[in-house]
Amino acid sequence: MKTEKPKRLEPVKNTLRLLCAYSGNLCAFPGCNHLIFNADGDLIAELCHIEAALPEGERFNPDMTNEDRRDFNNLMFMCHEHHVTTDNVDKYPVRKLKEMKAEHEAIFSLERMSDRIAEKLYDYTSQLTVSTVLNLNNLYQVLGIKNRDKEEREMEVKDFNKQIKIFKNLSNEAKITLITSVQRLKNDFYERQKYVDMMEIGRVLNLYRNELFQYFDELESSGLMVVNEIEIRDNRYENRHQLKSKNRDVDNSFFEEIYEYCELLDIDFREFMLDLDFFSLDD
């Protein structure tokens, strides 16, 4: 088997988008408050390899492919000072840098990027092509859903592709708001309906009140969320947001089913949705 010649490959745009989203706009070195982007949206830090892209670099791993070396899991943002500091491979082996990356991203995984930074990067999601599904057979096999006749399957595929196209055209902030809402759905008093606690989502995403209402308004306008009267306590009704149900006689939404699918297969739901690649849901 011919050995692949090591060469430096630039990260793909989707990888850059995820790295920025999970960075919190801060250097990944513990305790460092150096920004990744300044107020003008200019990059003032460095994108670093955990295991080097080329043989002369620190922690180079000859068993990795060039694609592995530019993968999300092998990259992190650091300021110049700490990029140099971590060149000490004895003090900062691969294991330590991976732990550093994981701990940093765990803190900021739900943090929003500012509008200015998002505009300065790229509008990545607008450049991505959303994949359409053909049958959703794998989704329903994993979820154990059976007895879908031909007409029902065709309608679901059509509705799924329509909703995913709408999702693709949302602002980045509205996408994250929807994803987080799916992950934190609440049950009504009788556990017959699920709803979104808008104020909780605002706290989780650290949103200002006007931002929170702006993103939920966008989700309502898109048709992916609706407002209904929900019995949240015994005989206590309040207007709450709900995910738009499928266009058939069921209460759950496609987004809930995708979330359940990801949970069952140990897939990162947020990353799965932002990748806009849904081919795996077919057979």
PDB file of C-alpha atoms in Angstrom:
ATOM      1  CA  MET A   1       0.000   0.000   0.000  1.00  0.00           C
ATOM      2  CA  LYS A   2       1.421   3.374  -1.014  1.00  0.00           C
ATOM      3  CA  THR A   3       2.119   5.699   1.902  1.00  0.00           C
ATOM      4  CA  GLU A   4       0.438   9.086   1.665  1.00  0.00           C
ATOM      5  CA  LYS A   5       2.919  11.948   1.473  1.00  0.00           C
ATOM      6  CA  PRO A   6       2.285  14.410   4.317  1.00  0.00           C
ATOM      7  CA  LYS A   7       1.156  17.825   3.163  1.00  0.00           C
ATOM      8  CA  ARG A   8      -0.579  20.730   4.819  1.00  0.00           C
ATOM      9  CA  LEU A   9      -4.265  20.956   3.894  1.00  0.00           C
ATOM     10  CA  GLU A  10      -6.374  23.972   4.761  1.00  0.00           C
ATOM     11  CA  PRO A  11      -9.360  23.160   7.014  1.00  0.00           C
ATOM     12  CA  VAL A  12     -12.695  22.997   5.221  1.00  0.00           C
ATOM     13  CA  LYS A  13     -15.143  25.814   5.902  1.00  0.00           C
ATOM     14  CA  ASN A  14     -17.495  23.697   7.978  1.00  0.00           C
ATOM     15  CA  THR A  15     -14.615  22.675  10.258  1.00  0.00           C
ATOM     16  CA  LEU A  16     -13.643  26.341  10.688  1.00  0.00           C
ATOM     17  CA  ARG A  17     -17.220  27.248  11.511  1.00  0.00           C
ATOM     18  CA  LEU A  18     -17.399  24.582  14.224  1.00  0.00           C
ATOM     19  CA  LEU A  19     -14.021  25.555  15.673  1.00  0.00           C
ATOM     20  CA  CYS A  20     -15.124  29.183  15.917  1.00  0.00           C
ATOM     21  CA  ALA A  21     -18.501  28.279  17.387  1.00  0.00           C
ATOM     22  CA  TYR A  22     -16.917  26.106  20.095  1.00  0.00           C
ATOM     23  CA  SER A  23     -14.018  28.452  20.880  1.00  0.00           C
ATOM     24  CA  GLY A  24     -16.009  31.057  22.802  1.00  0.00           C
ATOM     25  CA  ASN A  25     -13.757  33.550  20.950  1.00  0.00           C
ATOM     26  CA  LEU A  26     -10.987  32.836  23.457  1.00  0.00           C
ATOM     27  CA  CYS A  27      -7.608  31.108  23.370  1.00  0.00           C
ATOM     28  CA  ALA A  28      -8.006  27.473  24.457  1.00  0.00           C
ATOM     29  CA  PHE A  29      -5.093  27.649  26.921  1.00  0.00           C
ATOM     30  CA  PRO A  30      -6.488  27.490  30.485  1.00  0.00           C
ATOM     31  CA  GLY A  31      -6.937  30.920  32.052  1.00  0.00           C
ATOM     32  CA  CYS A  32      -6.004  32.838  28.902  1.00  0.00           C
ATOM     33  CA  ASN A  33      -8.351  35.676  27.946  1.00  0.00           C
ATOM     34  CA  HIS A  34      -6.737  36.496  24.615  1.00  0.00           C
ATOM     35  CA  LEU A  35      -9.403  36.904  21.935  1.00  0.00           C
ATOM     36  CA  ILE A  36      -9.511  34.919  18.705  1.00  0.00           C
ATOM     37  CA  PHE A  37     -11.159  37.811  16.836  1.00  0.00           C
ATOM     38  CA  ASN A  38     -11.034  41.478  17.790  1.00  0.00           C
ATOM     39  CA  ALA A  39     -13.961  43.913  17.729  1.00  0.00           C
ATOM     40  CA  ASP A  40     -13.440  44.464  13.997  1.00  0.00           C
ATOM     41  CA  GLY A  41     -13.699  40.746  13.341  1.00  0.00           C
ATOM     42  CA  ASP A  42     -10.001  40.342  12.481  1.00  0.00           C
ATOM     43  CA  LEU A  43      -8.248  37.086  13.378  1.00  0.00           C
ATOM     44  CA  ILE A  44      -5.676  37.908  16.075  1.00  0.00           C
ATOM     45  CA  ALA A  45      -4.822  34.367  17.192  1.00  0.00           C
ATOM     46  CA  GLU A  46      -3.576  31.190  15.516  1.00  0.00           C
ATOM     47  CA  LEU A  47      -5.176  27.956  14.381  1.00  0.00           C
ATOM     48  CA  CYS A  48      -3.009  25.204  15.837  1.00  0.00           C
ATOM     49  CA  HIS A  49      -2.538  21.497  15.141  1.00  0.00           C
ATOM     50  CA  ILE A  50      -2.477  19.117  18.083  1.00  0.00           C
ATOM     51  CA  GLU A  51      -0.555  16.609  15.949  1.00  0.00           C
ATOM     52  CA  ALA A  52       1.473  18.495  13.356  1.00  0.00           C
ATOM     53  CA  ALA A  53       0.583  18.710   9.683  1.00  0.00           C
ATOM     54  CA  LEU A  54       4.182  18.028   8.587  1.00  0.00           C
ATOM     55  CA  PRO A  55       6.957  15.709   9.857  1.00  0.00           C
ATOM     56  CA  GLU A  56       9.107  18.547  11.186  1.00  0.00           C
ATOM     57  CA  GLY A  57       6.281  19.797  13.396  1.00  0.00           C
ATOM     58  CA  GLU A  58       5.521  19.060  17.025  1.00  0.00           C
ATOM     59  CA  ARG A  59       3.733  15.787  17.879  1.00  0.00           C
ATOM     60  CA  PHE A  60       3.651  14.663  14.229  1.00  0.00           C
ATOM     61  CA  ASN A  61       1.885  11.322  13.891  1.00  0.00           C
ATOM     62  CA  PRO A  62       2.922   9.341  10.779  1.00  0.00           C
ATOM     63  CA  ASP A  63      -0.121   7.080  11.133  1.00  0.00           C
ATOM     64  CA  MET A  64      -2.560   9.934  10.548  1.00  0.00           C
ATOM     65  CA  THR A  65      -3.837  10.851   7.089  1.00  0.00           C
ATOM     66  CA  ASN A  66      -3.710  14.388   5.751  1.00  0.00           C
ATOM     67  CA  GLU A  67      -7.473  14.551   6.201  1.00  0.00           C
ATOM     68  CA  ASP A  68      -7.126  13.479   9.845  1.00  0.00           C
ATOM     69  CA  ARG A  69      -4.606  16.233  10.426  1.00  0.00           C
ATOM     70  CA  ARG A  70      -7.001  18.960   9.268  1.00  0.00           C
ATOM     71  CA  ASP A  71      -9.993  17.458  11.064  1.00  0.00           C
ATOM     72  CA  PHE A  72     -11.912  19.340  13.770  1.00  0.00           C
ATOM     73  CA  ASN A  73     -10.558  16.974  16.448  1.00  0.00           C
ATOM     74  CA  ASN A  74      -6.943  17.886  15.651  1.00  0.00           C
ATOM     75  CA  LEU A  75      -7.324  21.678  15.589  1.00  0.00           C
ATOM     76  CA  MET A  76      -7.758  24.409  18.189  1.00  0.00           C
ATOM     77  CA  PHE A  77      -7.406  28.186  18.414  1.00  0.00           C
ATOM     78  CA  MET A  78      -4.676  29.643  20.640  1.00  0.00           C
ATOM     79  CA  CYS A  79      -2.920  32.959  20.983  1.00  0.00           C
ATOM     80  CA  HIS A  80       0.637  33.196  19.633  1.00  0.00           C
ATOM     81  CA  GLU A  81       2.206  33.033  23.100  1.00  0.00           C
ATOM     82  CA  HIS A  82       0.490  29.796  24.042  1.00  0.00           C
ATOM     83  CA  HIS A  83       1.007  28.311  20.600  1.00  0.00           C
ATOM     84  CA  VAL A  84       4.731  28.712  21.255  1.00  0.00           C
ATOM     85  CA  THR A  85       4.389  27.505  24.856  1.00  0.00           C
ATOM     86  CA  THR A  86       2.697  24.278  23.794  1.00  0.00           C
ATOM     87  CA  ASP A  87       5.504  23.507  21.342  1.00  0.00           C
ATOM     88  CA  ASN A  88       7.173  21.936  24.388  1.00  0.00           C
ATOM     89  CA  VAL A  89       6.137  18.376  23.559  1.00  0.00           C
ATOM     90  CA  ASP A  90       7.416  16.929  26.829  1.00  0.00           C
ATOM     91  CA  LYS A  91       5.230  19.240  28.860  1.00  0.00           C
ATOM     92  CA  TYR A  92       2.351  19.255  26.374  1.00  0.00           C
ATOM     93  CA  PRO A  93       1.954  15.816  24.789  1.00  0.00           C
ATOM     94  CA  VAL A  94      -1.013  14.916  22.582  1.00  0.00           C
ATOM     95  CA  ARG A  95      -3.084  13.697  25.513  1.00  0.00           C
ATOM     96  CA  LYS A  96      -2.723  16.972  27.409  1.00  0.00           C
ATOM     97  CA  LEU A  97      -3.629  19.131  24.411  1.00  0.00           C
ATOM     98  CA  LYS A  98      -6.686  17.005  23.649  1.00  0.00           C
ATOM     99  CA  GLU A  99      -7.814  17.389  27.249  1.00  0.00           C
ATOM    100  CA  MET A 100      -7.231  21.144  27.019  1.00  0.00           C
ATOM    101  CA  LYS A 101      -9.304  21.358  23.834  1.00  0.00           C
ATOM    102  CA  ALA A 102     -12.134  19.229  25.246  1.00  0.00           C
ATOM    103  CA  GLU A 103     -12.360  21.187  28.503  1.00  0.00           C
ATOM    104  CA  HIS A 104     -12.345  24.536  26.701  1.00  0.00           C
ATOM    105  CA  GLU A 105     -15.007  23.502  24.192  1.00  0.00           C
ATOM    106  CA  ALA A 106     -17.190  22.051  26.947  1.00  0.00           C
ATOM    107  CA  ILE A 107     -17.347  25.510  28.524  1.00  0.00           C
ATOM    108  CA  PHE A 108     -18.185  27.348  25.342  1.00  0.00           C
ATOM    109  CA  SER A 109     -20.090  24.774  23.331  1.00  0.00           C
ATOM    110  CA  LEU A 110     -23.370  26.665  23.779  1.00  0.00           C
ATOM    111  CA  GLU A 111     -21.950  30.182  23.546  1.00  0.00           C
ATOM    112  CA  ARG A 112     -23.050  32.351  20.633  1.00  0.00           C
ATOM    113  CA  MET A 113     -20.710  34.180  18.282  1.00  0.00           C
ATOM    114  CA  SER A 114     -21.332  37.879  17.830  1.00  0.00           C
ATOM    115  CA  ASP A 115     -22.975  39.037  14.621  1.00  0.00           C
ATOM    116  CA  ARG A 116     -19.821  40.944  13.658  1.00  0.00           C
ATOM    117  CA  ILE A 117     -17.609  37.871  13.982  1.00  0.00           C
ATOM    118  CA  ALA A 118     -20.072  35.692  12.114  1.00  0.00           C
ATOM    119  CA  GLU A 119     -20.170  38.184   9.243  1.00  0.00           C
ATOM    120  CA  LYS A 120     -16.370  38.429   9.082  1.00  0.00           C
ATOM    121  CA  LEU A 121     -15.802  34.663   8.902  1.00  0.00           C
ATOM    122  CA  TYR A 122     -18.010  33.412   6.076  1.00  0.00           C
ATOM    123  CA  ASP A 123     -21.684  32.688   5.872  1.00  0.00           C
ATOM    124  CA  TYR A 124     -20.732  29.038   5.930  1.00  0.00           C
ATOM    125  CA  THR A 125     -24.195  27.563   6.063  1.00  0.00           C
ATOM    126  CA  SER A 126     -25.340  29.548   3.036  1.00  0.00           C
ATOM    127  CA  GLN A 127     -22.479  28.023   1.057  1.00  0.00           C
ATOM    128  CA  LEU A 128     -23.297  24.487   2.138  1.00  0.00           C
ATOM    129  CA  THR A 129     -25.677  22.439   0.057  1.00  0.00           C
ATOM    130  CA  VAL A 130     -28.352  20.778   2.131  1.00  0.00           C
ATOM    131  CA  SER A 131     -28.771  17.106   1.287  1.00  0.00           C
ATOM    132  CA  THR A 132     -32.295  15.924   0.527  1.00  0.00           C
ATOM    133  CA  VAL A 133     -33.565  12.549   1.696  1.00  0.00           C
ATOM    134  CA  LEU A 134     -35.209   9.886  -0.434  1.00  0.00           C
ATOM    135  CA  ASN A 135     -37.014   7.600   2.021  1.00  0.00           C
ATOM    136  CA  LEU A 136     -35.985   8.136   5.700  1.00  0.00           C
ATOM    137  CA  ASN A 137     -35.870   4.352   6.075  1.00  0.00           C
ATOM    138  CA  ASN A 138     -32.787   4.296   8.298  1.00  0.00           C
ATOM    139  CA  LEU A 139     -34.212   6.977  10.582  1.00  0.00           C
ATOM    140  CA  TYR A 140     -37.355   4.963  11.175  1.00  0.00           C
ATOM    141  CA  GLN A 141     -35.502   1.678  11.456  1.00  0.00           C
ATOM    142  CA  VAL A 142     -33.340   3.104  14.245  1.00  0.00           C
ATOM    143  CA  LEU A 143     -36.411   4.592  15.959  1.00  0.00           C
ATOM    144  CA  GLY A 144     -38.392   1.364  15.550  1.00  0.00           C
ATOM    145  CA  ILE A 145     -41.209   3.036  13.607  1.00  0.00           C
ATOM    146  CA  LYS A 146     -43.042   0.626  11.294  1.00  0.00           C
ATOM    147  CA  ASN A 147     -46.230   0.285   9.261  1.00  0.00           C
ATOM    148  CA  ARG A 148     -45.726   3.349   7.082  1.00  0.00           C
ATOM    149  CA  ASP A 149     -47.612   2.968   3.818  1.00  0.00           C
ATOM    150  CA  LYS A 150     -46.273   4.306   0.517  1.00  0.00           C
ATOM    151  CA  GLU A 151     -48.391   7.457   0.535  1.00  0.00           C
ATOM    152  CA  GLU A 152     -47.360   8.289   4.094  1.00  0.00           C
ATOM    153  CA  ARG A 153     -43.669   7.746   3.327  1.00  0.00           C
ATOM    154  CA  GLU A 154     -43.805   9.995   0.282  1.00  0.00           C
ATOM    155  CA  MET A 155     -45.551  12.740   2.234  1.00  0.00           C
ATOM    156  CA  GLU A 156     -43.028  12.541   5.081  1.00  0.00           C
ATOM    157  CA  VAL A 157     -40.048  12.732   2.732  1.00  0.00           C
ATOM    158  CA  LYS A 158     -41.540  15.777   1.021  1.00  0.00           C
ATOM    159  CA  ASP A 159     -42.294  17.495   4.349  1.00  0.00           C
ATOM    160  CA  PHE A 160     -38.878  16.605   5.788  1.00  0.00           C
ATOM    161  CA  ASN A 161     -37.003  18.115   2.841  1.00  0.00           C
ATOM    162  CA  LYS A 162     -39.176  21.221   3.047  1.00  0.00           C
ATOM    163  CA  GLN A 163     -38.466  21.756   6.763  1.00  0.00           C
ATOM    164  CA  ILE A 164     -34.744  21.110   6.394  1.00  0.00           C
ATOM    165  CA  LYS A 165     -34.557  23.646   3.576  1.00  0.00           C
ATOM    166  CA  ILE A 166     -36.233  26.191   5.858  1.00  0.00           C
ATOM    167  CA  PHE A 167     -33.755  25.315   8.627  1.00  0.00           C
ATOM    168  CA  LYS A 168     -30.838  25.809   6.229  1.00  0.00           C
ATOM    169  CA  ASN A 169     -31.983  29.356   5.451  1.00  0.00           C
ATOM    170  CA  LEU A 170     -32.240  30.441   9.094  1.00  0.00           C
ATOM    171  CA  SER A 171     -29.640  32.767  10.583  1.00  0.00           C
ATOM    172  CA  ASN A 172     -26.848  30.966  12.450  1.00  0.00           C
ATOM    173  CA  GLU A 173     -28.214  32.252  15.753  1.00  0.00           C
ATOM    174  CA  ALA A 174     -31.726  30.988  15.033  1.00  0.00           C
ATOM    175  CA  LYS A 175     -30.286  27.587  14.089  1.00  0.00           C
ATOM    176  CA  ILE A 176     -28.495  27.319  17.436  1.00  0.00           C
ATOM    177  CA  THR A 177     -31.650  28.496  19.229  1.00  0.00           C
ATOM    178  CA  LEU A 178     -33.713  25.778  17.548  1.00  0.00           C
ATOM    179  CA  ILE A 179     -31.117  23.066  18.181  1.00  0.00           C
ATOM    180  CA  THR A 180     -30.887  24.004  21.859  1.00  0.00           C
ATOM    181  CA  SER A 181     -34.687  24.108  22.118  1.00  0.00           C
ATOM    182  CA  VAL A 182     -34.934  20.551  20.782  1.00  0.00           C
ATOM    183  CA  GLN A 183     -32.345  19.382  23.301  1.00  0.00           C
ATOM    184  CA  ARG A 184     -34.232  20.966  26.219  1.00  0.00           C
ATOM    185  CA  LEU A 185     -37.899  20.265  25.465  1.00  0.00           C
ATOM    186  CA  LYS A 186     -40.278  20.190  28.454  1.00  0.00           C
ATOM    187  CA  ASN A 187     -43.330  18.000  29.060  1.00  0.00           C
ATOM    188  CA  ASP A 188     -46.713  19.498  29.853  1.00  0.00           C
ATOM    189  CA  PHE A 189     -48.519  18.588  33.099  1.00  0.00           C
ATOM    190  CA  TYR A 190     -49.989  15.378  31.698  1.00  0.00           C
ATOM    191  CA  GLU A 191     -46.866  14.562  29.633  1.00  0.00           C
ATOM    192  CA  ARG A 192     -48.904  14.531  26.451  1.00  0.00           C
ATOM    193  CA  GLN A 193     -47.263  17.499  24.749  1.00  0.00           C
ATOM    194  CA  LYS A 194     -43.784  18.967  24.656  1.00  0.00           C
ATOM    195  CA  TYR A 195     -42.972  22.656  24.695  1.00  0.00           C
ATOM    196  CA  VAL A 196     -40.033  25.053  24.771  1.00  0.00           C
ATOM    197  CA  ASP A 197     -39.218  27.183  27.808  1.00  0.00           C
ATOM    198  CA  MET A 198     -38.059  30.302  25.979  1.00  0.00           C
ATOM    199  CA  MET A 199     -36.566  31.967  29.054  1.00  0.00           C
ATOM    200  CA  GLU A 200     -34.524  28.863  29.851  1.00  0.00           C
ATOM    201  CA  ILE A 201     -33.128  28.873  26.315  1.00  0.00           C
ATOM    202  CA  GLY A 202     -32.176  32.515  26.763  1.00  0.00           C
ATOM    203  CA  ARG A 203     -30.276  31.685  29.961  1.00  0.00           C
ATOM    204  CA  VAL A 204     -28.520  28.681  28.434  1.00  0.00           C
ATOM    205  CA  LEU A 205     -27.384  30.645  25.384  1.00  0.00           C
ATOM    206  CA  ASN A 206     -26.607  33.803  27.371  1.00  0.00           C
ATOM    207  CA  LEU A 207     -28.871  35.902  25.151  1.00  0.00           C
ATOM    208  CA  TYR A 208     -30.101  39.409  25.796  1.00  0.00           C
ATOM    209  CA  ARG A 209     -33.876  39.686  25.947  1.00  0.00           C
ATOM    210  CA  ASN A 210     -34.156  41.456  22.587  1.00  0.00           C
ATOM    211  CA  GLU A 211     -31.953  38.805  20.945  1.00  0.00           C
ATOM    212  CA  LEU A 212     -34.022  36.009  22.456  1.00  0.00           C
ATOM    213  CA  PHE A 213     -37.267  37.433  21.101  1.00  0.00           C
ATOM    214  CA  GLN A 214     -35.647  38.156  17.741  1.00  0.00           C
ATOM    215  CA  TYR A 215     -34.535  34.549  17.227  1.00  0.00           C
ATOM    216  CA  PHE A 216     -37.840  33.065  18.394  1.00  0.00           C
ATOM    217  CA  ASP A 217     -39.689  35.475  16.106  1.00  0.00           C
ATOM    218  CA  GLU A 218     -37.550  34.193  13.248  1.00  0.00           C
ATOM    219  CA  LEU A 219     -38.416  30.595  14.133  1.00  0.00           C
ATOM    220  CA  GLU A 220     -42.117  31.452  14.310  1.00  0.00           C
ATOM    221  CA  SER A 221     -42.019  33.326  11.011  1.00  0.00           C
ATOM    222  CA  SER A 222     -40.266  30.396   9.351  1.00  0.00           C
ATOM    223  CA  GLY A 223     -43.022  28.055  10.481  1.00  0.00           C
ATOM    224  CA  LEU A 224     -40.673  25.787  12.445  1.00  0.00           C
ATOM    225  CA  MET A 225     -42.211  26.862  15.759  1.00  0.00           C
ATOM    226  CA  VAL A 226     -45.758  27.709  16.769  1.00  0.00           C
ATOM    227  CA  VAL A 227     -47.270  29.189  19.935  1.00  0.00           C
ATOM    228  CA  ASN A 228     -50.018  27.221  21.670  1.00  0.00           C
ATOM    229  CA  GLU A 229     -51.769  27.239  25.020  1.00  0.00           C
ATOM    230  CA  ILE A 230     -50.133  24.589  27.199  1.00  0.00           C
ATOM    231  CA  GLU A 231     -51.175  23.256  30.598  1.00  0.00           C
ATOM    232  CA  ILE A 232     -47.824  23.533  32.337  1.00  0.00           C
ATOM    233  CA  ARG A 233     -49.283  22.954  35.830  1.00  0.00           C
ATOM    234  CA  ASP A 234     -52.561  21.492  37.013  1.00  0.00           C
ATOM    235  CA  ASN A 235     -55.224  23.812  35.560  1.00  0.00           C
ATOM    236  CA  ARG A 236     -52.609  26.474  34.782  1.00  0.00           C
ATOM    237  CA  TYR A 237     -52.399  27.332  31.103  1.00  0.00           C
ATOM    238  CA  GLU A 238     -49.778  29.494  29.415  1.00  0.00           C
ATOM    239  CA  ASN A 239     -48.817  30.299  25.845  1.00  0.00           C
ATOM    240  CA  ARG A 240     -45.619  28.447  25.013  1.00  0.00           C
ATOM    241  CA  HIS A 241     -43.593  27.679  21.911  1.00  0.00           C
ATOM    242  CA  GLN A 242     -43.776  24.227  20.365  1.00  0.00           C
ATOM    243  CA  LEU A 243     -41.940  22.625  17.473  1.00  0.00           C
ATOM    244  CA  LYS A 244     -44.020  22.338  14.333  1.00  0.00           C
ATOM    245  CA  SER A 245     -45.410  18.810  14.117  1.00  0.00           C
ATOM    246  CA  LYS A 246     -45.207  16.655  11.035  1.00  0.00           C
ATOM    247  CA  ASN A 247     -47.998  17.061   8.542  1.00  0.00           C
ATOM    248  CA  ARG A 248     -49.767  13.952   9.804  1.00  0.00           C
ATOM    249  CA  ASP A 249     -51.664  12.869  12.880  1.00  0.00           C
ATOM    250  CA  VAL A 250     -48.736  12.853  15.304  1.00  0.00           C
ATOM    251  CA  ASP A 251     -47.489  15.341  17.878  1.00  0.00           C
ATOM    252  CA  ASN A 252     -43.740  14.936  17.445  1.00  0.00           C
ATOM    253  CA  SER A 253     -41.603  16.835  14.950  1.00  0.00           C
ATOM    254  CA  PHE A 254     -38.883  15.776  12.541  1.00  0.00           C
ATOM    255  CA  PHE A 255     -36.331  17.611  14.688  1.00  0.00           C
ATOM    256  CA  GLU A 256     -37.293  15.541  17.740  1.00  0.00           C
ATOM    257  CA  GLU A 257     -36.886  12.366  15.720  1.00  0.00           C
ATOM    258  CA  ILE A 258     -33.466  13.438  14.456  1.00  0.00           C
ATOM    259  CA  TYR A 259     -32.453  14.218  18.055  1.00  0.00           C
ATOM    260  CA  GLU A 260     -33.616  10.771  19.228  1.00  0.00           C
ATOM    261  CA  TYR A 261     -31.774   9.178  16.296  1.00  0.00           C
ATOM    262  CA  CYS A 262     -28.554  10.977  17.272  1.00  0.00           C
ATOM    263  CA  GLU A 263     -28.946  10.019  20.927  1.00  0.00           C
ATOM    264  CA  LEU A 264     -29.410   6.339  20.065  1.00  0.00           C
ATOM    265  CA  LEU A 265     -26.356   6.309  17.797  1.00  0.00           C
ATOM    266  CA  ASP A 266     -24.202   8.532  20.047  1.00  0.00           C
ATOM    267  CA  ILE A 267     -23.969  11.276  17.406  1.00  0.00           C
ATOM    268  CA  ASP A 268     -23.484  14.951  18.289  1.00  0.00           C
ATOM    269  CA  PHE A 269     -26.927  16.375  17.458  1.00  0.00           C
ATOM    270  CA  ARG A 270     -25.744  19.951  17.111  1.00  0.00           C
ATOM    271  CA  GLU A 271     -22.929  19.044  14.732  1.00  0.00           C
ATOM    272  CA  PHE A 272     -25.227  16.700  12.767  1.00  0.00           C
ATOM    273  CA  MET A 273     -27.761  19.479  12.207  1.00  0.00           C
ATOM    274  CA  LEU A 274     -25.202  22.129  11.302  1.00  0.00           C
ATOM    275  CA  ASP A 275     -23.521  19.821   8.785  1.00  0.00           C
ATOM    276  CA  LEU A 276     -26.793  19.722   6.803  1.00  0.00           C
ATOM    277  CA  ASP A 277     -25.908  16.207   5.626  1.00  0.00           C
ATOM    278  CA  PHE A 278     -28.900  13.919   6.089  1.00  0.00           C
ATOM    279  CA  PHE A 279     -28.009  11.073   3.712  1.00  0.00           C
ATOM    280  CA  SER A 280     -27.515   8.714   6.657  1.00  0.00           C
ATOM    281  CA  LEU A 281     -31.246   8.904   7.425  1.00  0.00           C
ATOM    282  CA  ASP A 282     -31.973   6.951   4.226  1.00  0.00           C
ATOM    283  CA  ASP A 283     -31.202   3.271   3.743  1.00  0.00           C
TER     284      ASP A 283
END
